[in-house]
Coordinates of C-alpha atoms in Angstrom, one line a residue:
Chain A
M1 CA 161.6 155.7 145.6
A2 CA 162.1 158.9 147.5
T3 CA 161.9 158.9 151.2
E4 CA 160.4 161.8 152.9
F5 CA 160.8 162.7 156.5
H6 CA 158.7 165.2 158.3
N7 CA 159.3 166.6 161.7
L8 CA 158.3 164.0 164.2
Q9 CA 158.9 166.3 167.1
E10 CA 155.6 167.8 166.2
L11 CA 154.0 164.4 166.5
R12 CA 155.7 163.6 169.7
Q13 CA 154.4 166.7 171.4
S14 CA 150.9 166.2 170.2
P15 CA 149.0 164.4 172.8
S16 CA 146.3 163.2 170.4
L17 CA 146.4 159.7 169.2
A18 CA 145.8 158.6 165.7
T19 CA 142.3 159.4 164.8
K20 CA 140.0 158.0 162.3
V21 CA 137.3 160.1 160.7
F22 CA 134.5 158.4 158.9
I23 CA 132.5 160.0 156.2
Q24 CA 129.1 158.3 156.1
R25 CA 126.9 157.5 153.3
D26 CA 124.3 159.9 152.0
Y27 CA 121.0 158.2 151.4
S28 CA 119.0 161.1 150.3
E29 CA 118.9 159.8 146.7
G30 CA 118.1 156.2 147.6
T31 CA 120.4 153.3 147.8
V32 CA 122.9 154.5 145.3
C33 CA 126.4 154.8 146.6
R34 CA 127.0 158.4 147.6
F35 CA 129.0 159.9 150.5
Q36 CA 128.2 163.0 152.5
I37 CA 130.0 166.1 151.4
K38 CA 129.7 167.7 154.7
F39 CA 133.1 168.6 156.0
P40 CA 133.8 166.8 159.3
S41 CA 134.9 168.9 162.2
E42 CA 137.5 166.4 163.3
L43 CA 139.6 167.1 160.2
G44 CA 139.7 170.7 161.4
S45 CA 142.4 172.6 159.6
R46 CA 144.3 169.5 158.4
I47 CA 142.9 169.8 154.9
E48 CA 141.3 172.6 152.9
R49 CA 137.6 172.2 152.6
T50 CA 137.6 172.6 148.9
L51 CA 140.1 169.8 148.4
F52 CA 138.1 167.5 150.6
E53 CA 134.8 168.3 148.9
D54 CA 136.4 167.8 145.5
T55 CA 137.6 164.4 146.4
V56 CA 134.3 163.2 147.8
K57 CA 132.4 164.7 144.9
T58 CA 134.7 162.9 142.4
L59 CA 134.2 159.7 144.3
N60 CA 130.4 160.2 144.2
T61 CA 130.6 160.7 140.4
Y62 CA 132.6 157.5 139.9
Y63 CA 130.1 155.5 141.9
A64 CA 127.2 157.1 140.1
E65 CA 128.9 156.0 136.9
A66 CA 129.3 152.5 138.2
E67 CA 125.7 152.2 139.2
K68 CA 124.2 153.9 136.3
V69 CA 121.3 152.0 134.9
G70 CA 121.5 152.7 131.2
G71 CA 122.2 151.2 127.8
Q72 CA 125.4 149.5 128.7
S73 CA 124.2 148.0 131.9
Y74 CA 121.1 146.7 130.1
M75 CA 123.3 145.1 127.4
E76 CA 125.4 143.6 130.0
G77 CA 122.4 142.3 131.9
C78 CA 120.7 140.8 128.9
L79 CA 123.9 139.2 127.6
A80 CA 124.5 137.7 131.0
C81 CA 121.0 136.3 131.2
A82 CA 121.3 134.9 127.7
T83 CA 124.5 133.1 128.5
A84 CA 123.1 131.9 131.8
Y85 CA 125.4 134.3 133.6
F86 CA 128.6 132.4 132.5
I87 CA 129.7 135.7 131.0
F88 CA 130.7 136.9 134.4
L89 CA 133.4 134.3 134.5
C90 CA 135.1 135.7 131.5
M91 CA 134.3 139.3 131.5
E92 CA 134.9 142.0 134.1
T93 CA 131.7 143.9 134.9
R94 CA 131.5 147.6 134.4
Y95 CA 131.2 148.0 138.1
E96 CA 134.5 146.3 138.7
K97 CA 136.2 148.3 136.1
V98 CA 135.0 151.5 137.7
L99 CA 136.1 150.3 141.2
K100 CA 139.6 149.8 139.8
K101 CA 139.5 153.4 138.5
I102 CA 138.4 154.5 141.9
S103 CA 141.2 152.6 143.6
G104 CA 143.7 154.3 141.3
Y105 CA 142.2 157.7 142.0
I106 CA 142.3 157.3 145.7
Q107 CA 145.9 156.2 145.5
E108 CA 146.7 159.3 143.5
Q109 CA 144.9 161.6 145.9
N110 CA 146.7 160.0 148.8
E111 CA 150.1 160.6 147.2
K112 CA 149.5 164.1 146.0
I113 CA 147.2 165.6 148.6
Y114 CA 146.6 163.6 151.7
A115 CA 149.9 162.1 152.6
P116 CA 151.7 165.4 152.7
R117 CA 149.1 166.6 155.2
G118 CA 149.3 163.6 157.4
L119 CA 146.2 161.9 156.3
L120 CA 145.3 158.7 154.6
L121 CA 142.2 158.0 152.7
T122 CA 140.9 154.4 152.6
D123 CA 139.0 152.9 149.8
P124 CA 135.3 152.5 150.8
V125 CA 135.2 149.1 149.2
E126 CA 137.4 147.9 152.1
R127 CA 134.7 149.0 154.5
G128 CA 131.8 147.5 152.8
M129 CA 131.0 150.7 151.0
R130 CA 129.7 152.2 154.2
V131 CA 132.3 154.8 154.9
V132 CA 135.2 156.7 153.5
S133 CA 137.7 156.9 156.3
F134 CA 140.6 159.3 156.9
L135 CA 143.4 158.2 159.1
S136 CA 145.8 160.7 160.6
N137 CA 149.0 160.5 162.4
T138 CA 150.1 157.2 161.0
L139 CA 153.4 155.8 159.8
I140 CA 152.9 153.7 156.8
Y141 CA 154.9 151.3 154.8
C142 CA 154.0 151.1 151.2
H143 CA 155.0 148.2 149.2
G144 CA 156.3 149.8 146.0
R145 CA 157.5 148.1 142.9
S146 CA 160.9 147.4 143.9
S147 CA 161.6 148.6 147.4
Y148 CA 159.9 149.9 150.4
Q149 CA 158.8 153.5 150.4
K150 CA 158.4 155.0 153.7
L151 CA 156.2 157.9 154.3
A152 CA 156.7 159.4 157.7
I153 CA 154.0 161.8 158.8
Chain B
M1 CA 164.9 165.4 163.8
N2 CA 165.6 163.2 166.7
N3 CA 167.8 160.3 165.6
C4 CA 166.8 158.2 168.5
E5 CA 163.3 158.1 167.4
Y6 CA 164.2 156.8 164.0
Q7 CA 166.3 154.1 165.5
Q8 CA 163.4 153.0 167.5
I9 CA 161.2 152.9 164.5
E10 CA 163.4 151.5 161.9
P11 CA 165.3 148.4 162.9
L12 CA 163.6 146.8 165.8
S13 CA 160.1 145.8 165.7
L14 CA 159.2 147.2 162.4
P15 CA 158.2 144.4 160.0
T16 CA 160.4 143.7 157.1
P17 CA 159.5 141.3 154.4
R18 CA 161.6 138.4 155.4
P19 CA 160.3 138.0 158.9
A20 CA 156.8 138.4 157.6
A21 CA 157.5 135.7 155.1
V22 CA 158.9 133.5 157.8
E23 CA 155.8 134.2 159.9
E24 CA 153.7 133.2 156.9
E25 CA 155.3 129.9 156.6
E26 CA 155.1 129.2 160.2
E27 CA 151.4 130.0 160.5
K28 CA 149.8 129.4 157.2
A29 CA 148.1 132.5 156.0
R30 CA 144.4 132.1 156.3
R31 CA 141.8 133.3 153.9
K32 CA 139.0 135.6 155.1
W33 CA 136.3 133.1 154.6
E34 CA 137.9 130.9 157.3
V35 CA 137.4 133.6 159.8
F36 CA 134.0 134.9 158.5
P37 CA 131.8 135.8 161.5
G38 CA 128.5 134.9 159.9
K39 CA 126.9 131.5 159.8
N40 CA 127.8 130.5 156.2
R41 CA 129.5 127.6 154.6
F42 CA 132.1 128.0 152.0
Y43 CA 133.2 125.7 149.3
C44 CA 136.1 125.5 146.9
D45 CA 138.3 127.6 149.1
G46 CA 135.9 130.5 149.4
R47 CA 134.6 130.6 145.9
F48 CA 131.1 129.5 146.7
I49 CA 129.0 130.5 149.7
L50 CA 126.0 128.8 151.1
A51 CA 123.8 129.3 154.2
Q52 CA 124.7 127.1 157.1
Q53 CA 121.4 125.3 156.9
S54 CA 121.3 124.3 153.3
G55 CA 117.7 123.6 153.8
V56 CA 116.1 121.6 151.1
L57 CA 118.4 122.5 148.3
P58 CA 119.3 118.8 147.6
L59 CA 115.6 118.1 147.5
T60 CA 114.9 120.9 145.1
L61 CA 117.7 119.7 142.8
G62 CA 116.6 116.1 143.1
L63 CA 113.0 116.9 142.3
I64 CA 113.9 118.9 139.2
L65 CA 116.3 116.2 138.0
V66 CA 114.1 113.3 138.6
T67 CA 111.1 114.9 137.0
T68 CA 113.0 115.9 134.0
V69 CA 114.8 112.6 133.5
L70 CA 111.5 110.7 133.8
F71 CA 110.0 113.1 131.2
F72 CA 112.9 112.5 128.8
V73 CA 112.8 108.8 129.3
F74 CA 109.1 108.1 129.1
D75 CA 107.5 110.9 127.2
C76 CA 109.9 112.3 124.8
P77 CA 110.3 109.3 122.5
F78 CA 106.5 109.1 122.0
L79 CA 106.2 112.9 121.5
V80 CA 109.1 113.1 119.1
K81 CA 107.6 110.4 117.0
H82 CA 104.1 112.0 117.0
L83 CA 104.7 115.6 117.3
T84 CA 108.0 117.4 116.9
V85 CA 111.6 116.9 117.6
F86 CA 111.8 120.3 119.3
I87 CA 110.1 119.0 122.4
P88 CA 113.1 117.5 124.1
A89 CA 115.2 120.4 122.8
I90 CA 113.0 123.0 124.5
G91 CA 112.8 120.8 127.6
G92 CA 116.5 120.5 127.7
V93 CA 117.1 124.3 127.4
L94 CA 114.6 125.1 130.1
F95 CA 116.1 122.4 132.4
V96 CA 119.6 123.7 131.9
F97 CA 118.5 127.3 132.6
A98 CA 116.6 126.3 135.7
V99 CA 119.4 124.3 137.2
I100 CA 122.1 126.8 136.4
S101 CA 120.1 129.7 137.8
L102 CA 119.3 127.6 140.9
L103 CA 123.0 126.9 141.5
Q104 CA 123.9 130.5 141.0
T105 CA 121.2 131.7 143.4
S106 CA 122.5 129.2 146.0
F107 CA 126.2 129.8 145.7
T108 CA 126.3 133.5 145.1
D109 CA 126.9 136.0 147.9
P110 CA 123.5 137.7 148.2
G111 CA 125.0 141.1 149.2
I112 CA 126.3 140.4 152.6
L113 CA 127.6 143.5 154.3
P114 CA 130.8 143.0 156.3
R115 CA 130.6 143.8 159.9
A116 CA 131.8 147.2 161.1
T117 CA 135.4 147.4 162.2
P118 CA 135.9 148.2 165.9
D119 CA 136.8 151.8 165.1
E120 CA 133.7 152.4 163.0
A121 CA 131.6 150.9 165.8
A122 CA 133.3 153.1 168.3
Y123 CA 132.8 156.2 166.1
I124 CA 129.1 155.5 165.7
E125 CA 128.7 154.9 169.4
K126 CA 130.3 158.2 170.1
Q127 CA 128.0 159.9 167.7
I128 CA 124.9 158.3 169.2
D129 CA 126.0 159.3 172.7
N130 CA 126.7 162.8 171.7
S131 CA 123.4 163.3 170.0
G132 CA 121.1 161.2 172.2
S133 CA 120.5 161.3 175.9
S134 CA 123.5 160.8 178.1
T135 CA 121.8 158.1 180.2
Y136 CA 121.5 154.5 179.2
R137 CA 121.8 153.2 175.7
H138 CA 118.7 151.1 176.1
P139 CA 116.4 152.7 173.6
P140 CA 116.6 151.0 170.2
R141 CA 118.8 153.1 168.0
T142 CA 117.3 154.4 164.8
K143 CA 118.4 157.1 162.5
E144 CA 116.1 158.9 160.1
V145 CA 117.1 159.8 156.6
V146 CA 115.0 161.4 153.9
I147 CA 115.0 159.5 150.7
N148 CA 113.2 161.1 147.8
Q149 CA 111.2 163.3 150.2
Q150 CA 110.2 160.3 152.3
V151 CA 111.3 159.7 155.8
V152 CA 113.0 156.3 156.2
K153 CA 114.1 154.9 159.5
L154 CA 117.5 153.2 159.6
K155 CA 117.9 150.7 162.4
Y156 CA 121.0 150.0 164.2
C157 CA 122.2 146.4 164.0
F158 CA 123.6 145.2 167.3
T159 CA 125.3 142.2 165.7
C160 CA 127.0 144.0 162.9
K161 CA 127.5 147.2 164.9
M162 CA 126.3 149.6 162.2
F163 CA 123.3 151.4 161.0
R164 CA 121.8 149.3 158.3
P165 CA 121.6 151.0 155.0
P166 CA 118.1 151.3 153.5
R167 CA 116.5 148.1 152.4
T168 CA 119.1 146.1 154.3
S169 CA 117.9 143.5 156.8
H170 CA 119.7 141.1 159.1
C171 CA 119.0 137.5 158.4
S172 CA 118.9 135.6 161.7
L173 CA 119.5 132.2 160.0
C174 CA 122.7 133.4 158.3
D175 CA 123.6 136.0 160.9
N176 CA 124.5 138.6 158.3
C177 CA 123.1 141.9 157.2
V178 CA 122.1 141.5 153.6
E179 CA 121.6 144.4 151.2
R180 CA 118.2 144.7 149.6
F181 CA 117.1 141.7 151.6
D182 CA 114.3 139.9 150.0
H183 CA 113.9 136.7 152.0
H184 CA 115.8 133.6 153.1
C185 CA 114.8 130.8 150.8
P186 CA 115.1 127.3 152.2
W187 CA 114.5 125.7 148.8
V188 CA 117.6 127.5 147.5
G189 CA 119.6 127.3 150.7
N190 CA 120.6 130.9 150.8
C191 CA 119.3 134.4 151.3
V192 CA 118.0 136.2 148.3
G193 CA 119.3 139.7 148.2
K194 CA 120.7 142.4 146.0
R195 CA 123.3 140.3 144.2
N196 CA 121.4 137.1 143.5
Y197 CA 117.8 138.4 143.1
R198 CA 118.1 138.3 139.3
F199 CA 119.3 134.7 139.5
F200 CA 116.5 133.8 141.8
Y201 CA 113.9 135.4 139.5
T202 CA 115.4 133.6 136.5
F203 CA 115.2 130.4 138.4
I204 CA 111.6 130.6 139.3
V205 CA 110.5 131.9 135.9
S206 CA 112.4 129.1 134.1
L207 CA 111.2 126.6 136.6
S208 CA 107.6 127.6 136.0
F209 CA 108.1 127.3 132.3
L210 CA 109.7 124.0 132.8
T211 CA 107.0 122.5 135.0
A212 CA 104.3 123.9 132.8
F213 CA 106.0 122.5 129.8
I214 CA 106.4 119.1 131.3
F215 CA 102.9 119.1 132.6
G216 CA 101.6 120.0 129.1
C217 CA 103.7 117.4 127.4
V218 CA 102.8 114.6 129.7
A219 CA 99.1 115.5 129.5
T220 CA 99.4 115.5 125.7
H221 CA 101.1 112.2 125.8
L222 CA 98.3 110.7 128.0
A223 CA 95.7 112.1 125.8
L224 CA 97.3 110.9 122.6
R225 CA 97.8 107.5 123.9
A226 CA 94.3 107.1 125.3
Q227 CA 95.2 103.9 127.0
G228 CA 94.1 102.6 130.3
G229 CA 97.3 101.1 131.5
R230 CA 97.9 99.9 135.0
G231 CA 100.9 98.9 137.0
L232 CA 104.1 100.3 138.2
I233 CA 105.4 101.4 134.8
F234 CA 102.3 103.4 134.2
A235 CA 102.6 105.1 137.6
L236 CA 106.2 105.8 137.0
Q237 CA 105.5 107.3 133.6
E238 CA 102.8 109.6 135.0
S239 CA 104.7 110.7 138.0
P240 CA 106.1 113.8 136.3
L241 CA 102.6 114.7 135.7
V242 CA 101.7 114.5 139.3
I243 CA 104.8 116.3 140.5
C244 CA 104.3 119.0 138.0
F245 CA 100.6 119.4 138.7
L246 CA 101.3 119.8 142.4
S247 CA 104.1 122.3 141.9
V248 CA 103.1 124.3 138.9
W249 CA 100.5 126.3 140.8
S250 CA 102.8 127.3 143.6
I251 CA 105.7 128.0 141.3
L252 CA 103.5 130.0 138.9
G253 CA 102.1 131.8 141.8
L254 CA 105.5 132.7 143.2
S255 CA 106.7 133.8 139.7
G256 CA 103.6 136.0 139.5
F257 CA 104.2 137.5 142.9
H258 CA 107.9 138.2 142.2
T259 CA 107.0 139.7 138.8
Y260 CA 104.8 142.1 140.7
L261 CA 107.6 142.9 143.1
V262 CA 110.0 143.5 140.3
A263 CA 107.6 145.8 138.5
S264 CA 107.1 147.9 141.6
N265 CA 110.7 147.7 142.8
L266 CA 109.7 146.1 146.2
T267 CA 111.3 143.4 148.2
T268 CA 109.3 140.5 149.8
N269 CA 110.4 141.8 153.1
E270 CA 108.9 145.3 152.5
D271 CA 105.8 143.9 151.0
I272 CA 105.1 141.6 153.9
K273 CA 105.8 144.3 156.4
G274 CA 103.7 146.8 154.4
S275 CA 106.4 149.4 154.7
W276 CA 105.1 151.5 151.9
S277 CA 101.4 150.7 151.8
G278 CA 100.3 150.5 155.4
K279 CA 100.1 154.1 156.1
S280 CA 97.1 156.4 155.7
E281 CA 96.0 157.6 152.3
A282 CA 96.4 161.2 153.2
E283 CA 100.2 161.1 153.1
D284 CA 102.0 160.3 149.9
T285 CA 103.8 157.3 151.2
G286 CA 104.8 155.5 148.0
N287 CA 107.8 153.5 147.6
P288 CA 110.7 155.9 147.5
Y289 CA 112.9 153.5 145.5
S290 CA 110.5 153.0 142.7
Y291 CA 111.0 154.8 139.4
N292 CA 107.2 154.9 138.9
N293 CA 107.6 153.1 135.6
I294 CA 107.2 149.4 135.3
L295 CA 109.7 149.0 132.6
T296 CA 112.3 151.1 134.3
N297 CA 111.8 149.2 137.5
C298 CA 112.1 145.8 135.8
C299 CA 115.2 146.9 134.0
S300 CA 116.9 148.3 137.0
V301 CA 116.2 145.3 139.2
L302 CA 117.0 142.6 136.7
C303 CA 119.4 144.2 134.3
G304 CA 121.1 146.7 136.6
P305 CA 124.8 146.7 137.2
M306 CA 126.1 143.7 139.1
P307 CA 127.8 145.0 142.3
P308 CA 130.8 143.0 143.5
S309 CA 130.9 141.0 146.7
L310 CA 131.9 143.1 149.6
I311 CA 133.0 140.4 151.9
D312 CA 136.2 139.5 150.1
R313 CA 136.1 135.8 150.8
R314 CA 139.3 134.8 149.2
G315 CA 141.5 137.6 150.5
F316 CA 144.1 136.7 153.1
V317 CA 143.7 137.7 156.7
P318 CA 146.6 140.1 157.5
V319 CA 149.4 138.4 159.2
E320 CA 149.5 138.9 163.0
Q321 CA 152.7 139.4 164.7
S322 CA 151.4 140.2 168.2
S323 CA 148.5 139.6 170.3
Q324 CA 145.3 140.9 169.0
T325 CA 144.8 143.5 171.6
V326 CA 146.4 146.2 169.5
S327 CA 143.9 147.0 166.9
M328 CA 144.8 148.5 163.6
E329 CA 143.8 152.0 164.3
M330 CA 145.3 152.5 167.7
V331 CA 148.2 154.7 168.0
L332 CA 150.7 154.3 170.8
P333 CA 152.8 157.2 172.1
M334 CA 156.1 157.5 170.5
P335 CA 158.5 156.2 173.2
A336 CA 156.7 152.9 173.4
A337 CA 158.2 151.9 170.1
K338 CA 158.4 148.3 171.0
E339 CA 154.7 148.0 171.0
I340 CA 154.6 149.0 167.4
K341 CA 153.1 146.0 165.8
V342 CA 151.8 145.0 162.5
V343 CA 148.3 145.8 162.0
V344 CA 145.7 143.5 162.6
G345 CA 142.4 143.7 164.2
P346 CA 140.3 140.7 165.1
T347 CA 137.6 141.5 162.6
P348 CA 138.0 139.8 159.3
S349 CA 136.9 142.6 157.2
Q350 CA 139.7 144.9 158.0
L351 CA 142.4 145.5 155.5
P352 CA 145.5 147.4 156.3
P353 CA 145.4 151.0 155.1
S354 CA 148.6 150.6 153.2
R355 CA 146.6 148.9 150.5
A356 CA 145.3 152.2 149.5
L357 CA 148.8 153.4 148.9
Q358 CA 150.1 150.5 147.1
V359 CA 151.4 150.6 143.6
P360 CA 149.7 147.5 142.4
S361 CA 152.2 145.4 140.7
S362 CA 149.6 143.2 139.1
P363 CA 146.1 144.1 138.0
L364 CA 143.4 143.5 140.5
P365 CA 141.6 140.2 139.8
A366 CA 138.3 140.4 137.9
T367 CA 136.3 138.4 140.4
P368 CA 135.3 139.7 143.8
L369 CA 138.0 142.0 145.0
S370 CA 140.6 140.2 146.9
L371 CA 144.2 140.8 147.8
T372 CA 146.7 139.5 145.4
G373 CA 147.7 137.0 147.9
R374 CA 150.5 138.8 149.5
P375 CA 149.5 139.8 152.9
Q376 CA 150.0 143.5 153.2
F377 CA 150.7 145.2 156.4
S378 CA 151.3 148.5 157.8
C379 CA 152.7 149.8 160.9
L380 CA 151.1 152.3 163.1
F381 CA 152.4 153.8 166.2

């Protein structure tokens, strides 16, 4: 795994501590899981607005897909009811499948876009689906497949 | 690059797998359910969740069991002989359905929201202070959102330190915020919320069918027999009738009530408070969550997607290597490298941010999301 080093002098001179920026939920369409696309001022010039909006919009699309009430969810619901919900022991629900996709997407976004800019996006499922949070100015160890991969930001 | 900085970071206090593993062995890694802040009880190593006061769940189970057993023992032989063999079959199926859905309602996480991490709470507090008055924080905190052209007030939960999402309510018995909170049911020994409402509905519907069925069968039995009969055996034979007679009305009533709630996409909580009907006729204050179509409402409530549990009961609490005063998100100035510690905050719902960057070496488990068992950690400074 490649190790990247960035200039830490910059970090040393910056008096700001690590900040967390939270993107809250957008309830304008009810209780479906959506996050606000409004660009937070705390991120400032760390990331381009379009990239940020793209990420949040894609996340919103994924969540909408997970929570879509349509043919497949009805089938799943009826089948589950007919089997006295034992089907949930054997089968992964569609929601869980989409959450895995989201997790992969967030990881990919972090690797490609956010980590080079000194930010880290956390998966909302780890925060009770309340917020998407961005961490900045952090030193992170990632447990890779075979060795440690260090990203210094 | 300043070499000295890297030396401070790399060898000394930064965690490596071996020390972490040793730490794990020394203090056994605990699962999150063991440090869960709400008043819940957990069984089978976090697989099943129940309210602290299990209420009358054993009584409910006992009543159903006893009534059905008595029915099978005393009434079925006669009815099979005189009517049809399907009677015990139907009774059996309804009984199995009722008991299974009862157990699922009781032992499923109703949609508990994990409490806000200290950073989230601080961030929200900062926002409230910025926007509101700069004096005291005494006024109850509410936030207004517009949902489907309707203004809905979100309340701040002082226990969970967050603004409750719409339709979420804090159950004082369980000390948790529950999504789409319906009510806390003592018969079932758990809250009824977003994730177990369909089980609860299946339970009361199948129970109403079961009690009505047993009532009907026992009444038929009595009528067909047309005997006087006295004594203990007679009383025992007819007790299912009595139990069912007493309960069928309330259970049927409850099923009817919940069918109405499902059809209009309301919760018991909202109905009782009159959230959407108590206002004047002039304004259009209908339920903003309703699809205005009975079938769509029913389907979305009962057959909608099943969201996963957000509290991650079986995940491991991140291993602590220092005192808990350093929370995950705090950053210390560079020179103080010795204070770099592994993440952990005191709240159980935190997960280290490195999880987001992991290359998962094994697929995530199918059941409620949890860590693969290896405590992950990251280091912040």
